[in-house]
PDB file of C-alpha atoms and ligand atoms in Angstrom:
ATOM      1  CA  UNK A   1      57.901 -68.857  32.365  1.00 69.00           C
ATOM      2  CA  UNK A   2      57.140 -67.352  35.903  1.00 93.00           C
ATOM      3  CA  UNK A   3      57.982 -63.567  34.045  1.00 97.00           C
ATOM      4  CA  UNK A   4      54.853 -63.650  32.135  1.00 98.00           C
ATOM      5  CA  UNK A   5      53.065 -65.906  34.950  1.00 98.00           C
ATOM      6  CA  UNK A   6      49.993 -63.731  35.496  1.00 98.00           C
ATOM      7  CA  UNK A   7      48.299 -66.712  38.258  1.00 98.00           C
ATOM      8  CA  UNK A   8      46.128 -64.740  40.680  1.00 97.00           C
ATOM      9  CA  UNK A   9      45.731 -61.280  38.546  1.00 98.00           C
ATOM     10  CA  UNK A  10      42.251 -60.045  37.950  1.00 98.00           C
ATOM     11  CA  UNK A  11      42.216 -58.336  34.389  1.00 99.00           C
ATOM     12  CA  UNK A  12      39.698 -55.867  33.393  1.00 99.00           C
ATOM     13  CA  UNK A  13      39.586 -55.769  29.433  1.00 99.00           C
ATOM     14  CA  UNK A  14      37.072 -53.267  28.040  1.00 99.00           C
ATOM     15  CA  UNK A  15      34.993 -53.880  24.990  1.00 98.00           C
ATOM     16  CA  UNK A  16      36.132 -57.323  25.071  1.00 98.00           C
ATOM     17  CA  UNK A  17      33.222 -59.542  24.165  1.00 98.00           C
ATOM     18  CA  UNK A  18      34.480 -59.799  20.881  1.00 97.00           C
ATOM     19  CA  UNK A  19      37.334 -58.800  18.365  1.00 97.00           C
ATOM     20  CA  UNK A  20      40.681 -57.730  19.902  1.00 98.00           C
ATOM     21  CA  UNK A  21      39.368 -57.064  23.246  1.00 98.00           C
ATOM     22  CA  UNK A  22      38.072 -61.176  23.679  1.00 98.00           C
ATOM     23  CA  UNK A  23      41.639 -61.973  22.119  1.00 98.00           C
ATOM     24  CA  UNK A  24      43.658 -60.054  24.832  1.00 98.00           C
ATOM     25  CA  UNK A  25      41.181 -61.408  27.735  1.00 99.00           C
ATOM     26  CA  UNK A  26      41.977 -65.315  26.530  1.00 98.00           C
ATOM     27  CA  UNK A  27      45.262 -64.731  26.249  1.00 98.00           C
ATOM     28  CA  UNK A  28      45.342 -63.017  29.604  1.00 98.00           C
ATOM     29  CA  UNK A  29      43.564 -65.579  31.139  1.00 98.00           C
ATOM     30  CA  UNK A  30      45.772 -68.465  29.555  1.00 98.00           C
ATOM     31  CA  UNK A  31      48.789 -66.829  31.246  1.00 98.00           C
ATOM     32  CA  UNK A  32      46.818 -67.793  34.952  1.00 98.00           C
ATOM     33  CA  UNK A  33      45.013 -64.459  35.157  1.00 98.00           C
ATOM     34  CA  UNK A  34      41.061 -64.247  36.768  1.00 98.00           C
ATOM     35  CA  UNK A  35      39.442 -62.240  33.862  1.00 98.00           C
ATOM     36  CA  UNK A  36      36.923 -59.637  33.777  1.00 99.00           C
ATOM     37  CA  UNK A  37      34.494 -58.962  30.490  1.00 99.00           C
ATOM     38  CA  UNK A  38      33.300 -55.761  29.938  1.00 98.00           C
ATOM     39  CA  UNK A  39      30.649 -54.767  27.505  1.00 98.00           C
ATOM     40  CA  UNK A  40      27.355 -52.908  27.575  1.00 98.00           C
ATOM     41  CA  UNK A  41      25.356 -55.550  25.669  1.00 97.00           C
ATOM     42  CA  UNK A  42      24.724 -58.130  28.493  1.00 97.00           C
ATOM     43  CA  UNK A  43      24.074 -61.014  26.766  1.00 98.00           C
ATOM     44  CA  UNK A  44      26.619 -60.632  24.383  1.00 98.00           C
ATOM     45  CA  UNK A  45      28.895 -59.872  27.206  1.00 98.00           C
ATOM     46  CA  UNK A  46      27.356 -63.522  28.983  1.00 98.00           C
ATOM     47  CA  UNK A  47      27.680 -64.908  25.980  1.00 98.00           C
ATOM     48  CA  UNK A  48      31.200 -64.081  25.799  1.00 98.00           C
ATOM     49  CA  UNK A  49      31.507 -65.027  29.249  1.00 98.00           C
ATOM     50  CA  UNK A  50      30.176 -68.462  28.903  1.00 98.00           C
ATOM     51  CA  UNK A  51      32.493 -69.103  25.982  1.00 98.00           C
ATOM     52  CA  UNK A  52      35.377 -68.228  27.477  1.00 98.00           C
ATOM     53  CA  UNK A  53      34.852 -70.002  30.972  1.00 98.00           C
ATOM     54  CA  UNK A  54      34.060 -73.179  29.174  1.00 98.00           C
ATOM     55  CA  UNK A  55      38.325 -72.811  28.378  1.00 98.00           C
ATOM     56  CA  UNK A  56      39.224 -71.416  31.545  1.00 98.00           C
ATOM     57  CA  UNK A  57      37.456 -73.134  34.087  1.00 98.00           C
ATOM     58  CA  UNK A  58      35.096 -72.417  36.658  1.00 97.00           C
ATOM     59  CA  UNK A  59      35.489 -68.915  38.352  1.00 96.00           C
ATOM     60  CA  UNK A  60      38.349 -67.531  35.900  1.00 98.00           C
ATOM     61  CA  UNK A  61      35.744 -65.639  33.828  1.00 98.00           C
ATOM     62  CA  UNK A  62      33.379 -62.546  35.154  1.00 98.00           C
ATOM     63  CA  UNK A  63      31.936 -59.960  33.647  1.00 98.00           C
ATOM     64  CA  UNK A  64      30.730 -56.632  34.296  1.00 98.00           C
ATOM     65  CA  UNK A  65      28.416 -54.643  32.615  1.00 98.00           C
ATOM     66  CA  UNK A  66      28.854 -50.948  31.870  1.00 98.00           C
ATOM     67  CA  UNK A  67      29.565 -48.066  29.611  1.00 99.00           C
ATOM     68  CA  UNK A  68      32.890 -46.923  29.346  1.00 99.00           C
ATOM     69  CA  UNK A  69      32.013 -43.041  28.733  1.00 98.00           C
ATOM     70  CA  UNK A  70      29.698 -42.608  31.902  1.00 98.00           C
ATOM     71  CA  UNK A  71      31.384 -41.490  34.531  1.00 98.00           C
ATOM     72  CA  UNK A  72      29.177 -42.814  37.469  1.00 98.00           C
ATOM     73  CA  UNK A  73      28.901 -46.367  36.118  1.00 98.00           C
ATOM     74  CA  UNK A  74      32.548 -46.369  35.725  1.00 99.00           C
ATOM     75  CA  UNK A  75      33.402 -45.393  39.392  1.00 98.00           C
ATOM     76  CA  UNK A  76      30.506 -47.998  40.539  1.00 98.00           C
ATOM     77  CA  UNK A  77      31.842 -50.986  38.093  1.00 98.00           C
ATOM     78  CA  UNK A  78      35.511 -50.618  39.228  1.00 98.00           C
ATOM     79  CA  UNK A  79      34.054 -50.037  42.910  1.00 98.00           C
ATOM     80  CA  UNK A  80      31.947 -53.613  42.917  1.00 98.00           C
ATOM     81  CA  UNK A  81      35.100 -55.479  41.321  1.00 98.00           C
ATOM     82  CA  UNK A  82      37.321 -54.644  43.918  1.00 98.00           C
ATOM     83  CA  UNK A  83      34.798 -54.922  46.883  1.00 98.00           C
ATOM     84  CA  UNK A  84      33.618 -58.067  45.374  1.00 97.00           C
ATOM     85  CA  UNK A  85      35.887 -60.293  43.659  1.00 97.00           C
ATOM     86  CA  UNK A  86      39.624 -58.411  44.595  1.00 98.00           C
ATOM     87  CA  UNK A  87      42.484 -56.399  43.558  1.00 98.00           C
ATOM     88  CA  UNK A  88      42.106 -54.891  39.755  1.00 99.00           C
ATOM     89  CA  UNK A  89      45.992 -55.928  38.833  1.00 99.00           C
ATOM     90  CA  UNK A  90      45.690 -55.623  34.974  1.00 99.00           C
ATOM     91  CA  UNK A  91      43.601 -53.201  33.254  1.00 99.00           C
ATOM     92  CA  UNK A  92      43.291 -52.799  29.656  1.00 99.00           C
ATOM     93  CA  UNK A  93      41.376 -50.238  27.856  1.00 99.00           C
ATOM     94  CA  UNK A  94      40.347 -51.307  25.210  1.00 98.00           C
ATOM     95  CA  UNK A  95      36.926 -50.115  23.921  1.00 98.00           C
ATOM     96  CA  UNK A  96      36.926 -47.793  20.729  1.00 98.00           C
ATOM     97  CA  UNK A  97      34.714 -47.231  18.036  1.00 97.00           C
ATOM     98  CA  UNK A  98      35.093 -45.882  14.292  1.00 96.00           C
ATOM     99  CA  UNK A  99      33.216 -43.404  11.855  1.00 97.00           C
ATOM    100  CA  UNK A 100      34.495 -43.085   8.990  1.00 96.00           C
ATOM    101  CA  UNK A 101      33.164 -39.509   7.731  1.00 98.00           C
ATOM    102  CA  UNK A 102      35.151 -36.425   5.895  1.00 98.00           C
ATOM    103  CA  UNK A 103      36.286 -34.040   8.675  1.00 98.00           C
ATOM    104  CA  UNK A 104      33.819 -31.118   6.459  1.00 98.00           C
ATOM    105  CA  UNK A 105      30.832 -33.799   6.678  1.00 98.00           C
ATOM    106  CA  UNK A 106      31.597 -35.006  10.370  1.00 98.00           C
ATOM    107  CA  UNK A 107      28.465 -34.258  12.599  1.00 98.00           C
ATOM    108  CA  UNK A 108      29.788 -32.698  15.924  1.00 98.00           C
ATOM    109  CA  UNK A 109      27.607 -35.513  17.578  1.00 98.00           C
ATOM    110  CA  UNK A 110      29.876 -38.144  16.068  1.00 98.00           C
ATOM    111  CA  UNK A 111      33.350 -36.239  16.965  1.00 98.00           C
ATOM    112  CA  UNK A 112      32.114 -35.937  20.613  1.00 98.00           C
ATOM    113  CA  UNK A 113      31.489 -39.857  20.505  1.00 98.00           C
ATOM    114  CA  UNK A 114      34.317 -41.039  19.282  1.00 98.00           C
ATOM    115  CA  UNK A 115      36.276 -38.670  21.612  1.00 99.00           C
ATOM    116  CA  UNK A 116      34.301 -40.134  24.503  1.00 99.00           C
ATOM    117  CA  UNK A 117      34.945 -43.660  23.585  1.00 98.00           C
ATOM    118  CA  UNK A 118      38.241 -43.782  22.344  1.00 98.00           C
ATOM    119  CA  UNK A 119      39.813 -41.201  24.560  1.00 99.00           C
ATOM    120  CA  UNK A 120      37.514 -40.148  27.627  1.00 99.00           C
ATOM    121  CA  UNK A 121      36.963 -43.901  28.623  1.00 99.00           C
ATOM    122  CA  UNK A 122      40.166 -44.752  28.957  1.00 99.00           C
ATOM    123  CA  UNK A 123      40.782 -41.653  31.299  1.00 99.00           C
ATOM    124  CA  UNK A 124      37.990 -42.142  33.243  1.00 99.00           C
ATOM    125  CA  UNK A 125      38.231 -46.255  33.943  1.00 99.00           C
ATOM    126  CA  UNK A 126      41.868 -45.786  34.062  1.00 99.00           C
ATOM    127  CA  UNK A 127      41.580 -43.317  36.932  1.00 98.00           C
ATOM    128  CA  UNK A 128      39.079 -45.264  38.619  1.00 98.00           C
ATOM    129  CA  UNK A 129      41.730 -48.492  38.208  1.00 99.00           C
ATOM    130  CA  UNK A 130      44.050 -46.047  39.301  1.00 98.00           C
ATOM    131  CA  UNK A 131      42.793 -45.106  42.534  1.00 98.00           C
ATOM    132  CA  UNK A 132      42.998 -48.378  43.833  1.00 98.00           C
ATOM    133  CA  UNK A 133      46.817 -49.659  42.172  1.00 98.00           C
ATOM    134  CA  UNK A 134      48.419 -46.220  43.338  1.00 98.00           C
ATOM    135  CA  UNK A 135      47.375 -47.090  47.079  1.00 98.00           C
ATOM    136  CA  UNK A 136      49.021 -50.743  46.252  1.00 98.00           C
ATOM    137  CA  UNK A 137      52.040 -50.094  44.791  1.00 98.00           C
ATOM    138  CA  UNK A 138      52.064 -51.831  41.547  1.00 98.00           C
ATOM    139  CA  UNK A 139      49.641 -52.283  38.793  1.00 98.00           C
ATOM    140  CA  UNK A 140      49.529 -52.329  34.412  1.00 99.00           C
ATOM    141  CA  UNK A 141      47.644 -50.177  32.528  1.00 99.00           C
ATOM    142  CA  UNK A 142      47.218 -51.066  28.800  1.00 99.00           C
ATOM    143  CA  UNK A 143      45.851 -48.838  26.493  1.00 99.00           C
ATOM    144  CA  UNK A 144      44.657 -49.990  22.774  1.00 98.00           C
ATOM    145  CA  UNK A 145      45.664 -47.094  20.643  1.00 98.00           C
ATOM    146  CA  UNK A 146      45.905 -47.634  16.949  1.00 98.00           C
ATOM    147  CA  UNK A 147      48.816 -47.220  13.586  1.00 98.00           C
ATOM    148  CA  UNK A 148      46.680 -43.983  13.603  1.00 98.00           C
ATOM    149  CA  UNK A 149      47.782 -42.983  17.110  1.00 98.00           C
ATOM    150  CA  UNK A 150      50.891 -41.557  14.324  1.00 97.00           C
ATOM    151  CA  UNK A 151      49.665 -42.035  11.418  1.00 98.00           C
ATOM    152  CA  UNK A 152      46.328 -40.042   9.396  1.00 98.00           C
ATOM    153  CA  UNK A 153      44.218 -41.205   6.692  1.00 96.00           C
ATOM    154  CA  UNK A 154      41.434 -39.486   4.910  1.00 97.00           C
ATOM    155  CA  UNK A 155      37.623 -39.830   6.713  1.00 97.00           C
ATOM    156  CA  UNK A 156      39.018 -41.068  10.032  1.00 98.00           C
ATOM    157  CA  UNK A 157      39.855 -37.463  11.388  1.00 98.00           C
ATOM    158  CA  UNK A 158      38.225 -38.256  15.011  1.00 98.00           C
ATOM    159  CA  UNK A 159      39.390 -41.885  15.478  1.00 98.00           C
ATOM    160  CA  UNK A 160      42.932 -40.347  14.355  1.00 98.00           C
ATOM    161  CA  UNK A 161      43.258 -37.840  16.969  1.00 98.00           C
ATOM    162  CA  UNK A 162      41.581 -39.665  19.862  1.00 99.00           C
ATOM    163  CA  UNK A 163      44.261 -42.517  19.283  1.00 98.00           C
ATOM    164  CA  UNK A 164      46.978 -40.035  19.265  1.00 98.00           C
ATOM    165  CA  UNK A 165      45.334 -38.232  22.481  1.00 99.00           C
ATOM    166  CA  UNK A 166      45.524 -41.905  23.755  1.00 99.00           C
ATOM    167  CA  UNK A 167      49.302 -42.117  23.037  1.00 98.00           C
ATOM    168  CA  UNK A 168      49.840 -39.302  24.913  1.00 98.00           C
ATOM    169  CA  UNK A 169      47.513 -39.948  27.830  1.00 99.00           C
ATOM    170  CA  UNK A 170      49.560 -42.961  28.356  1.00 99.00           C
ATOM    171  CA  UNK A 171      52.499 -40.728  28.614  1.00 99.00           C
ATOM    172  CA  UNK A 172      50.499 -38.638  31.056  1.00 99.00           C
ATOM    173  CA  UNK A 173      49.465 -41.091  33.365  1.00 99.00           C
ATOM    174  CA  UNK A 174      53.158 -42.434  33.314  1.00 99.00           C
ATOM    175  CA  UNK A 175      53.941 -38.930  34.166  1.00 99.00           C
ATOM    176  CA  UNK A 176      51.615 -38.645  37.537  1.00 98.00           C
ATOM    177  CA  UNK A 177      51.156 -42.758  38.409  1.00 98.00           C
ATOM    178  CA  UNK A 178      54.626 -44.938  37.440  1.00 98.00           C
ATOM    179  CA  UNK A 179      55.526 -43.667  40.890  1.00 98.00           C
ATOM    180  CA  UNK A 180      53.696 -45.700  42.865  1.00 98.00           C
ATOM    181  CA  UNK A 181      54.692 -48.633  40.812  1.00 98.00           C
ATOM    182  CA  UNK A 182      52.228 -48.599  37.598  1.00 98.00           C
ATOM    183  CA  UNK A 183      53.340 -49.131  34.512  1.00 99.00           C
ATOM    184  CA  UNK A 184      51.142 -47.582  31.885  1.00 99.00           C
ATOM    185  CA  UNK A 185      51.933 -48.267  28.148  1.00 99.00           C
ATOM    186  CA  UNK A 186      49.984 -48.638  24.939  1.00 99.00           C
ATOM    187  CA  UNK A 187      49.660 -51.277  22.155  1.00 99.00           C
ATOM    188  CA  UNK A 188      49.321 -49.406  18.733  1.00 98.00           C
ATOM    189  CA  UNK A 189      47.702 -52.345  16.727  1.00 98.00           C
ATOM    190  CA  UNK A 190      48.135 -51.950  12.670  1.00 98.00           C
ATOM    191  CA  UNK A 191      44.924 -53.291  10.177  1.00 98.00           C
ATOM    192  CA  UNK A 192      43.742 -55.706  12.492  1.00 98.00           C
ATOM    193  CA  UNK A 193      40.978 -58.098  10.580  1.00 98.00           C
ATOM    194  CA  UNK A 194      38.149 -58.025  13.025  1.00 95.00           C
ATOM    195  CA  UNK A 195      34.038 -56.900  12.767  1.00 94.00           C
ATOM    196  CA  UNK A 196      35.234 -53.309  12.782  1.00 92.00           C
ATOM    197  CA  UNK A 197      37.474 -53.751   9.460  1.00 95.00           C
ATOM    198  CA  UNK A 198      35.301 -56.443   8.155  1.00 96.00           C
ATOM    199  CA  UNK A 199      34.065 -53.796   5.481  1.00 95.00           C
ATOM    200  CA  UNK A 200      37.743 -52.748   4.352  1.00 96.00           C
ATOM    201  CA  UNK A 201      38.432 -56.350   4.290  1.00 97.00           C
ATOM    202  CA  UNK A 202      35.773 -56.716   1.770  1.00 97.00           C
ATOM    203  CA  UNK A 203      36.661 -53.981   0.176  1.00 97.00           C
ATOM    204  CA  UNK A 204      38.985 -55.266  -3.060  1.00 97.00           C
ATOM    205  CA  UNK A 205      40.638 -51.672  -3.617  1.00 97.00           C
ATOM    206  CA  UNK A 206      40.955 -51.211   0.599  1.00 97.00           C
ATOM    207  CA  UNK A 207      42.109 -54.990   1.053  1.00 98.00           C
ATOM    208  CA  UNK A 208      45.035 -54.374  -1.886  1.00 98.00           C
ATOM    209  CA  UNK A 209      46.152 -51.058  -0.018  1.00 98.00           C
ATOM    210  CA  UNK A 210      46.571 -52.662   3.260  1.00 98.00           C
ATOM    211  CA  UNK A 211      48.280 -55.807   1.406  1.00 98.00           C
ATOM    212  CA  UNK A 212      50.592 -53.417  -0.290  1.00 97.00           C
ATOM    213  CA  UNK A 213      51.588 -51.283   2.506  1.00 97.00           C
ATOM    214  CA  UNK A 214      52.188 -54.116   5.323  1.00 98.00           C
ATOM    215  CA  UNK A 215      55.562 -55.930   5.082  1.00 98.00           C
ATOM    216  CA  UNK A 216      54.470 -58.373   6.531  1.00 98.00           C
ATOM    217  CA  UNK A 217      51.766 -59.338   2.936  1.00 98.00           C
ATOM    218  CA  UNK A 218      48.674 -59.759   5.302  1.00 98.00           C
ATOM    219  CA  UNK A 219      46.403 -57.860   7.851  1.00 98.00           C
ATOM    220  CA  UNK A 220      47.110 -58.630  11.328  1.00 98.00           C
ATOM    221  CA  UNK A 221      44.516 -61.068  13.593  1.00 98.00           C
ATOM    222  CA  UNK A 222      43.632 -60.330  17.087  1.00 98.00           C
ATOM    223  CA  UNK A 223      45.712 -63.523  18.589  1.00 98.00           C
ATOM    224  CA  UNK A 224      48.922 -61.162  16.998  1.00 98.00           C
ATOM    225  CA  UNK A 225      47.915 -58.649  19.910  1.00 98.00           C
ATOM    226  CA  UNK A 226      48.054 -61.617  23.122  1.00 98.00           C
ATOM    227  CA  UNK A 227      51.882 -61.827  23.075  1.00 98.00           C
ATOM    228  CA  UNK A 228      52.360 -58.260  23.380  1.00 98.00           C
ATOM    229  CA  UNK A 229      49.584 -58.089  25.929  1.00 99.00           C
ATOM    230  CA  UNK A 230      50.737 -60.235  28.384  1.00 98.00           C
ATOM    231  CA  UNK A 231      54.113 -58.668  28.435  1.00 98.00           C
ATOM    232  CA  UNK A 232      53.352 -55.931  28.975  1.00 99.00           C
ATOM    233  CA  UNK A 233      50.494 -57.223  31.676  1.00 99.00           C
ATOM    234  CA  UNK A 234      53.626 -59.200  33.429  1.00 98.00           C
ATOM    235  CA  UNK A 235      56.362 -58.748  35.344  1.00 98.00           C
ATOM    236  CA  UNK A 236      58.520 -59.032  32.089  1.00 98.00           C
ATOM    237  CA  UNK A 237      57.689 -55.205  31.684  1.00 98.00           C
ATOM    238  CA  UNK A 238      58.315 -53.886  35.304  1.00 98.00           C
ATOM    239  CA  UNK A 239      60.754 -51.206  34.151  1.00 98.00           C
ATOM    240  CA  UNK A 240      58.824 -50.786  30.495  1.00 98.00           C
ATOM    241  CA  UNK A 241      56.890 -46.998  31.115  1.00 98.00           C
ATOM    242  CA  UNK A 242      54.718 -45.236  28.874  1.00 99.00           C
ATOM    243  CA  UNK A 243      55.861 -46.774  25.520  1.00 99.00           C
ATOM    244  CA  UNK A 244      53.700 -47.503  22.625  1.00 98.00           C
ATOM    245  CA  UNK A 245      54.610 -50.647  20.745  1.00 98.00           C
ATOM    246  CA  UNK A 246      53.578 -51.091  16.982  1.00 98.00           C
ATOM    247  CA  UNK A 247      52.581 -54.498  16.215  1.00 98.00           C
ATOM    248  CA  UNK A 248      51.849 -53.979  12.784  1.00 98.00           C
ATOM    249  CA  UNK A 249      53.378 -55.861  10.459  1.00 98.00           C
ATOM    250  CA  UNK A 250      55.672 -53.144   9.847  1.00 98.00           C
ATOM    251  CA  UNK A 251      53.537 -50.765   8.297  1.00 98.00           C
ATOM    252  CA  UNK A 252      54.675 -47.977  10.387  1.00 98.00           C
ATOM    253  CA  UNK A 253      57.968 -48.296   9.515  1.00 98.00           C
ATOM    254  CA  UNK A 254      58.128 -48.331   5.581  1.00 98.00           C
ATOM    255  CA  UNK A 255      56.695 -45.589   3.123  1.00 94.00           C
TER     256      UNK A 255
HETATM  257  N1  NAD B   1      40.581 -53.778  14.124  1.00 57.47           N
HETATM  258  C1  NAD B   1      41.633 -53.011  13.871  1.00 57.47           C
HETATM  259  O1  NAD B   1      42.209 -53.048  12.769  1.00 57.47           O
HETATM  260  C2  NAD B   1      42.165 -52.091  14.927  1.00 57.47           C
HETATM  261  C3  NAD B   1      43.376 -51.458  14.670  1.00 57.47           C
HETATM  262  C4  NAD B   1      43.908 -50.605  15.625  1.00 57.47           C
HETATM  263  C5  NAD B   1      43.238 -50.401  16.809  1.00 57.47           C
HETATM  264  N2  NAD B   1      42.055 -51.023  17.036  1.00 57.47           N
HETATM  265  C6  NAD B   1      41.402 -50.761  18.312  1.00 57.47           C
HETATM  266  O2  NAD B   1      41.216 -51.965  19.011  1.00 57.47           O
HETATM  267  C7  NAD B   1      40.048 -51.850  19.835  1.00 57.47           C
HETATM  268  C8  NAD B   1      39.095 -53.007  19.560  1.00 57.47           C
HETATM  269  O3  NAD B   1      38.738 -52.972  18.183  1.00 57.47           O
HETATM  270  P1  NAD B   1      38.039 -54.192  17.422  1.00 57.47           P
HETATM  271  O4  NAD B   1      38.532 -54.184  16.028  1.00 57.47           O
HETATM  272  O5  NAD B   1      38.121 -55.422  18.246  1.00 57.47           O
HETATM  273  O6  NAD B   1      36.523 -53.613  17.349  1.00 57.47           O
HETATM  274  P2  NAD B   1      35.126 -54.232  17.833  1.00 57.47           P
HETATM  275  O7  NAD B   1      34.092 -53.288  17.338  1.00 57.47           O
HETATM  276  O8  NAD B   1      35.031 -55.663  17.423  1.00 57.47           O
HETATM  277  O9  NAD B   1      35.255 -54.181  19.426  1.00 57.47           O
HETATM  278  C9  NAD B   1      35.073 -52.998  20.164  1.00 57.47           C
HETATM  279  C10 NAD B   1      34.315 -53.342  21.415  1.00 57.47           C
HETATM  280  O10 NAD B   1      34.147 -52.169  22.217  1.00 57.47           O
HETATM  281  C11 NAD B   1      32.833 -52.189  22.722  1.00 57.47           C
HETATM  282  N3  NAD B   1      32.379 -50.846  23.085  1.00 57.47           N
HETATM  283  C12 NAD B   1      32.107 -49.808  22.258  1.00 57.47           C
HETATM  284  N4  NAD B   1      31.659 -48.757  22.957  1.00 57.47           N
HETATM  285  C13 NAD B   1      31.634 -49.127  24.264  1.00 57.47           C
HETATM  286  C14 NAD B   1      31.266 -48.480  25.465  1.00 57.47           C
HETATM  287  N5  NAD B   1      30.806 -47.214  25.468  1.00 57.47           N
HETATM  288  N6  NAD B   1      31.375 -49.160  26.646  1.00 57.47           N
HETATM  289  C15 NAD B   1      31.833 -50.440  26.662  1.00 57.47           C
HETATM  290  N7  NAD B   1      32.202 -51.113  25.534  1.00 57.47           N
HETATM  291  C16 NAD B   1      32.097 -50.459  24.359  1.00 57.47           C
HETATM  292  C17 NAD B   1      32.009 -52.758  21.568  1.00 57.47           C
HETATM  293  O11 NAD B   1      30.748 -53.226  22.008  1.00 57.47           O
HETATM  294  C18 NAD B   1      32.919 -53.881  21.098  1.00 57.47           C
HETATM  295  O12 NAD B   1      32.697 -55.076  21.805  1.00 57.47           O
HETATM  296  C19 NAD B   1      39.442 -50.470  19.542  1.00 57.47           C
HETATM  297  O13 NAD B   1      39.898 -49.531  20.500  1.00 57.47           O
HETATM  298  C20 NAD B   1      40.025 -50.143  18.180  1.00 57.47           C
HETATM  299  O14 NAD B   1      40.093 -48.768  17.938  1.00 57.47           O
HETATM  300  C21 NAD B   1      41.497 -51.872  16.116  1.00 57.47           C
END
């Protein structure tokens, strides 16, 4: 299908040297795209690299170390990719982390980190990305938000609003970069059974909740995320701008 052909497309993924992050980089790079790992553990991220190349062949997997919340590394990652290996066509932002804390017992420390990593990266490697696609005329920005980008639950109070800051950055960068030819949308991914949820997956009470309120009877799997992803990473979404698509077993849409 030459829509969702993505042959010759380097993809940045963020946090992607595991979880749903590694899911969305296979699946990009099965769809013909030259993928680039990010991470800031390097040899998990060569790990991950190795892995991955071993199904994609020689020279469709790189990787690139650095931390999505510094500013400085950011601007010199995005810098060497383009100088070095070409033209960042596909970027998706998908680094996050989680603490799950009251709001009245949530250390300011922990707010500001979540904010930075959820919310702040995705501004600052997005406007790096940005920088480059505006000057080409075309480029996809994908951000990972979360069910939470609408939704709130108790002790996830930071998480909840950076995702919904996300949502709405997405709309901002639509606002200022679709254009010159980017589409920028999100992915809002429902309970997704990866490291991060491992916990609530072991959790019998947690487990039951999600099981309960997902039509679909089970908790999603990153490979759920790849058919969205490349969508919205191809020319099948040219004219799709700043939308966030649910994919989360209907959860969302039931009470
Ligand atoms: N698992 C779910 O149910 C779920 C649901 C909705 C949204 N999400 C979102 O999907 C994304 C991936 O989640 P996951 O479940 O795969 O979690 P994960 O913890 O397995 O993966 C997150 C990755 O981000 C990396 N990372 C963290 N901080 C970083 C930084 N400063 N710089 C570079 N990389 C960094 C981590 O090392 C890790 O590899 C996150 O944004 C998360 O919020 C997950």
């Amino acid at each position: 299908m030459t829509l969702f052909d993505l042959t010759g497309r380097i993809a940045l993924v963020t946090g992607s040297s595991r979880g749903i992050g590694n899911a969305i980089a296979a699946g990009l790079g099965r769809a013909g795209a030259t993928i680039v790992l990010n991470g800031v553990d390097k040899a998990r991220l060569e790990a991950a690299r190795e892995t991955l190349q071993q199904e994609l062949g020689p020279g469709k997997v790189l990787a690139s170390a650095f931390d999505v919340t510094d500013a400085a590394q950011v601007e010199a990652a995005i810098g060497d990719i383009e100088s070095s290996h070409g033209p960042i066509a596909i970027l998706v932002n998908n680094a996050g982390i989680q603490r799950r804390v009251p709001l009245l017992d949530l250390a300011p420390e922990d707010w500001d980190l979540v904010l930075a990593t959820n919310l702040t990266s995705a501004f600052l490697v997005g406007r790096e990305a940005a920088r480059y696609m505006t000057a080409r005329g075309h480029g996809k920005i994908i951000n990972i938000c979360s069910i939470q980008a609408e939704l709130a639950r108790p002790t996830i109070g930071a998480y909840t609003a950076s995702k919904g800051g996300l949502r709405n950055l997405t709309r901002a960068m639509t606002a200022e970069w679709a254009t010159s030819g980017i589409q920028i949308n999100a992915i809002a991914p429902g309970y997704i059974h990866t490291q991060m949820t491992q916990p609530l997956v072991d959790d019998e009470a947690f487990n039951s909740w999600v099981l309960g309120r997902t039509p679909a009877d089970r908790w999603g799997t990153p490979e759920d995320l790849i058919g969205p992803a490349v969508w919205l990473a191809s020319d099948a979404s040219n004219y799709v701008n700043g939308q966030t698509v649910f994919i989360d077993g209907g959860m969302s849409v039931v009470v």
